[in-house]
PDB file of C-alpha atoms in Angstrom:
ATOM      1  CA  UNK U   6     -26.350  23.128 -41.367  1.00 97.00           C
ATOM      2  CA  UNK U   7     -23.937  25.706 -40.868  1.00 98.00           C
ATOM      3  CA  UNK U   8     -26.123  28.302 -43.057  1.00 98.00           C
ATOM      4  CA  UNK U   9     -28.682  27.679 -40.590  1.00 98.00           C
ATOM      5  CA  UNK U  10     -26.869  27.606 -37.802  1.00 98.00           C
ATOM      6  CA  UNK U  11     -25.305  31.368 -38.656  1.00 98.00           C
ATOM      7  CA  UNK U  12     -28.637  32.446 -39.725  1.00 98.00           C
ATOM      8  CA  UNK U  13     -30.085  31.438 -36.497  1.00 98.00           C
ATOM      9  CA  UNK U  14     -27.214  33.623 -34.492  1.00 98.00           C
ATOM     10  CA  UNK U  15     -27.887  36.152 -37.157  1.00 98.00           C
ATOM     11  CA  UNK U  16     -31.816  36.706 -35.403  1.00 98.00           C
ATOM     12  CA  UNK U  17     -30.025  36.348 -31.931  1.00 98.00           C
ATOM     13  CA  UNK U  18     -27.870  39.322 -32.643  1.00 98.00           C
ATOM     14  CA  UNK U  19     -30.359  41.690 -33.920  1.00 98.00           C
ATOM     15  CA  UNK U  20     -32.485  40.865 -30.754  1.00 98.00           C
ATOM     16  CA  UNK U  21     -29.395  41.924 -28.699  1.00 98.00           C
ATOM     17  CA  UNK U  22     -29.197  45.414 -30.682  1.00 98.00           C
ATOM     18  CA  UNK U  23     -33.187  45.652 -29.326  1.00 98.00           C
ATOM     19  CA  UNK U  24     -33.159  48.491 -26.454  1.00 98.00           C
ATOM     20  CA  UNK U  25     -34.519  52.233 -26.188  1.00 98.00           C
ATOM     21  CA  UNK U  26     -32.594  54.646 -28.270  1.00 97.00           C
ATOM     22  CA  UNK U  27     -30.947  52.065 -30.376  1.00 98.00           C
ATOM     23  CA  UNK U  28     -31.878  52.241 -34.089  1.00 98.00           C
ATOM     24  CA  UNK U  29     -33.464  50.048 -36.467  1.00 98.00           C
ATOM     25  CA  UNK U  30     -29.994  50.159 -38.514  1.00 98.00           C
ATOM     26  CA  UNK U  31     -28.115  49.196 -35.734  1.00 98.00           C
ATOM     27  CA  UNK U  32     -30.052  45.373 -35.774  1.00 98.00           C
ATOM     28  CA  UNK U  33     -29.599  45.080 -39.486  1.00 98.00           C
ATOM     29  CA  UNK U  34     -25.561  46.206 -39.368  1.00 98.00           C
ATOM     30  CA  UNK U  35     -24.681  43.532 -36.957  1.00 98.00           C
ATOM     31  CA  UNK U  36     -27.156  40.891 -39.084  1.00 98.00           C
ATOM     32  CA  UNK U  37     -24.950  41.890 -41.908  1.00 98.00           C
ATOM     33  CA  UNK U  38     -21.743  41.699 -40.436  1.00 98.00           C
ATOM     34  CA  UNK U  39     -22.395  38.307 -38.797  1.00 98.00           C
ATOM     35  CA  UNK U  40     -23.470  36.625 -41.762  1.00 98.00           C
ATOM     36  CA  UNK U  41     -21.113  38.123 -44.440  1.00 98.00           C
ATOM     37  CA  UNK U  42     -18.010  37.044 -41.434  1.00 98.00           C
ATOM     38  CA  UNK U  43     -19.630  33.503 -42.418  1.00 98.00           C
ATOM     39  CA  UNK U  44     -19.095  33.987 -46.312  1.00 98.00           C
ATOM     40  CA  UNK U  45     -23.019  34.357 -46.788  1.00 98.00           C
ATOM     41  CA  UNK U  46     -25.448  36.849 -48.100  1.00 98.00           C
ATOM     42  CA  UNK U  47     -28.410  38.641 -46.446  1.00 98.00           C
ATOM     43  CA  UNK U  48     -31.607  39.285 -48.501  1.00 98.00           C
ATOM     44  CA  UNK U  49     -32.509  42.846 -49.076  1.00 97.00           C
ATOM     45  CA  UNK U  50     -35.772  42.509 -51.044  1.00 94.00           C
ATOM     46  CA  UNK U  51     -37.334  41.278 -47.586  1.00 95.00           C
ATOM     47  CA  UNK U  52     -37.491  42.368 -43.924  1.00 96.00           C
ATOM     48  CA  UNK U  53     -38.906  42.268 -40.953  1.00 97.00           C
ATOM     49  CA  UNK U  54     -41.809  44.794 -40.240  1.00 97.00           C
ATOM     50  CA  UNK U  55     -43.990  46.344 -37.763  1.00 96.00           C
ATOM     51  CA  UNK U  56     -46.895  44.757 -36.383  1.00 94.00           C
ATOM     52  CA  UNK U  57     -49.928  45.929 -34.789  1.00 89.00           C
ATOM     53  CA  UNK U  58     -53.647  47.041 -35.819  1.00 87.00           C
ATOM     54  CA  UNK U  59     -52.331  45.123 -38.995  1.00 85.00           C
ATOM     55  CA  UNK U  60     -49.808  42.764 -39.139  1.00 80.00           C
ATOM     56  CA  UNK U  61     -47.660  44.558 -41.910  1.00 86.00           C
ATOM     57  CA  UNK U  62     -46.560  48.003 -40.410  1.00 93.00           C
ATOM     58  CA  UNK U  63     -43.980  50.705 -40.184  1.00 94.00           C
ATOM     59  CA  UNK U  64     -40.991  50.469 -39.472  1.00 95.00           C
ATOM     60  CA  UNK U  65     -39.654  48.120 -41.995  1.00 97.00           C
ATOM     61  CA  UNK U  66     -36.542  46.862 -40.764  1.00 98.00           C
ATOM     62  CA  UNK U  67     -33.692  46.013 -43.232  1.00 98.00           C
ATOM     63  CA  UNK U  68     -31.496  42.964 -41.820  1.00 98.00           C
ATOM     64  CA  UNK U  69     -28.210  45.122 -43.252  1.00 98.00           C
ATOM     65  CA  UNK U  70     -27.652  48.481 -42.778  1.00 95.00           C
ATOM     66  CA  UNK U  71     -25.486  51.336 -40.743  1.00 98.00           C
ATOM     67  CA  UNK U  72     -25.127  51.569 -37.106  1.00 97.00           C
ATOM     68  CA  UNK U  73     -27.254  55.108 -36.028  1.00 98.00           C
ATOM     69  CA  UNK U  74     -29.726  54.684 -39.186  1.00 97.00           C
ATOM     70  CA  UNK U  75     -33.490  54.258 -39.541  1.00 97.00           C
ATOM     71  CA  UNK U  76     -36.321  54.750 -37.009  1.00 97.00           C
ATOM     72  CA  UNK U  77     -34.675  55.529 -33.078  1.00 98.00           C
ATOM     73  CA  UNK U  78     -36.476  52.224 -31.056  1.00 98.00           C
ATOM     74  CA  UNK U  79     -38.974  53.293 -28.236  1.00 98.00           C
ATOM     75  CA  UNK U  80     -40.379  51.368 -25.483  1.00 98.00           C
ATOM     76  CA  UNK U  81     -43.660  49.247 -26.891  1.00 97.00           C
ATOM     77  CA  UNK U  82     -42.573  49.475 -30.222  1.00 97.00           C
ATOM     78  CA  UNK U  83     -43.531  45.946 -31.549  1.00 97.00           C
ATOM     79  CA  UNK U  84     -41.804  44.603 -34.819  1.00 97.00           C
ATOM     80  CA  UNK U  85     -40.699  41.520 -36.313  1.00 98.00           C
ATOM     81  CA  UNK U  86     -36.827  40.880 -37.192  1.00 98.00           C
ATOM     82  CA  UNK U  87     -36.531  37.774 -39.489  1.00 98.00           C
ATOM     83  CA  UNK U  88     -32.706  37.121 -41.360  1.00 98.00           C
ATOM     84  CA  UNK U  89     -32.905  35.773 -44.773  1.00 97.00           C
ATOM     85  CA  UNK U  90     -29.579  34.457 -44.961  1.00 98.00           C
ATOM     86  CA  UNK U  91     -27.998  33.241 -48.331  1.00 98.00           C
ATOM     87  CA  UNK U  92     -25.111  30.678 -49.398  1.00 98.00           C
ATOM     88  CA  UNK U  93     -24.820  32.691 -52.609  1.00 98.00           C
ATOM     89  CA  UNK U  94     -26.163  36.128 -53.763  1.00 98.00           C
ATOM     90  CA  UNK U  95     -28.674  38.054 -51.599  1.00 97.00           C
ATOM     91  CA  UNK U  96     -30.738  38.303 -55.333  1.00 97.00           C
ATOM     92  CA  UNK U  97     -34.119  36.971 -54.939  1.00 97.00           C
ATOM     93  CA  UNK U  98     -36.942  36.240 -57.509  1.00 96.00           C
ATOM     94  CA  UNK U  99     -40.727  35.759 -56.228  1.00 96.00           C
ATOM     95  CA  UNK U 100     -42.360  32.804 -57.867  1.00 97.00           C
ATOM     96  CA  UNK U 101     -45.652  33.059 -59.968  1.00 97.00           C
ATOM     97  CA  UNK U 102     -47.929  31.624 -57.141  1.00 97.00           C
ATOM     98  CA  UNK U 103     -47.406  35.368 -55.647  1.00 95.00           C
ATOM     99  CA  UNK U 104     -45.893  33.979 -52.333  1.00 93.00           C
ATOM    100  CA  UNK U 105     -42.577  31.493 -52.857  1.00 95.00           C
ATOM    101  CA  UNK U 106     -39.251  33.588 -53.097  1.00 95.00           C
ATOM    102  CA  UNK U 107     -36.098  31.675 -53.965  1.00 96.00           C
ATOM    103  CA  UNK U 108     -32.854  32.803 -54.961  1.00 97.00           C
ATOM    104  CA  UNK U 109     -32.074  33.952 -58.469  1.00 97.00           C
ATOM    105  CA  UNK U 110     -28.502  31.805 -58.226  1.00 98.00           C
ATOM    106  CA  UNK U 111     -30.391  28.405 -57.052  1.00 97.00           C
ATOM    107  CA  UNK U 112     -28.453  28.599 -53.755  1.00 98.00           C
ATOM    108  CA  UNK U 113     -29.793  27.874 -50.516  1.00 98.00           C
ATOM    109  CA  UNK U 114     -31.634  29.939 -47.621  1.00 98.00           C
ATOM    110  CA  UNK U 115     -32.532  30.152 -44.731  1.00 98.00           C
ATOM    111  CA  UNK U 116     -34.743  32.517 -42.094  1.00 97.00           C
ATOM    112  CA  UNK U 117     -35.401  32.610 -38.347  1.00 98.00           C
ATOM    113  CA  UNK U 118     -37.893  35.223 -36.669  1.00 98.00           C
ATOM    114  CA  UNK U 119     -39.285  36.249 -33.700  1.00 98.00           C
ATOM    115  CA  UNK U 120     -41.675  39.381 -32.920  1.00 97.00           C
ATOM    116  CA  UNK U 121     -40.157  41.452 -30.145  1.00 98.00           C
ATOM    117  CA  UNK U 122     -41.295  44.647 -27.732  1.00 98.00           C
ATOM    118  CA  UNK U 123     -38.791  47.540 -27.137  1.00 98.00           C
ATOM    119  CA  UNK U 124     -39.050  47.416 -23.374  1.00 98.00           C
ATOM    120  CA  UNK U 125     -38.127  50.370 -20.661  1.00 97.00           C
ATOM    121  CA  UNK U 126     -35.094  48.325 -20.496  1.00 96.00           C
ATOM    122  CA  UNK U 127     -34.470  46.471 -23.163  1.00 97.00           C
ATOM    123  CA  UNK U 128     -36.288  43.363 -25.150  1.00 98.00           C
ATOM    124  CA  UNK U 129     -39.325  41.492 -24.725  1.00 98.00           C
ATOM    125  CA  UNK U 130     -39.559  38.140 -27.395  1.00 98.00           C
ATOM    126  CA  UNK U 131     -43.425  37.560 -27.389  1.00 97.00           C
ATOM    127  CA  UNK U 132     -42.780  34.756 -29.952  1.00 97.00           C
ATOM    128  CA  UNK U 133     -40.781  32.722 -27.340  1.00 85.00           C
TER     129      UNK U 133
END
């Protein structure tokens, strides 16, 4: 529960870092720091993406990172920021039905998301 719990506060932070001129490194620094605080990992072989005309789109946005790194956010910029937390190693395999991705240690995960808008002032969650 606590893994989940954390990971869940984990989305909740990033969302907070959402706001014009803020970078995409500045949501996955605080992701990081959060959940390593907690003794857990954060995957790096996923993240969240852009969405629009297709689903998948630039930016990609790392859940770890530096503060002042990546793509600067701009009002209507529409992406997705999902935490894969770990209780182990952030080492992840994908499984031979091309879709399930579990850890390479056997230790448990866990992921929240939401798809949010850079607003003139802030954040807009349009998967409330």
């Amino acid at each position: 529960m606590r893994l989940i719990e954390v990971t869940r506060e984990c989305l909740y932070l990033g969302i907070e870092e959402v706001k014009p001129f803020n970078t995409i490194g500045d949501i996955g620094y605080v992701i990081q720091r959060h959940a390593e605080s907690h003794g857990f990992s954060v995957v790096r072989a996923l993240c969240g993406h852009g969405t629009g005309l297709d689903f998948w789109e630039e930016p990609q946005v790392p859940h770890y990172g530096q503060r002042k790194s990546g793509p600067i956010l701009v009002p209507n910029m529409t992406f997705t920021i999902e935490p894969m937390i770990n209780a182990g190693g952030y080492e992840c395999k994908t499984l031979s039905d091309g879709w399930t991705v579990v850890t390479i240690d056997g230790s448990l995960s866990a992921q929240w998301e939401h798809t949010v808008c850079v607003t003139e002032t802030g954040v807009e969650i349009l998967t409330a």
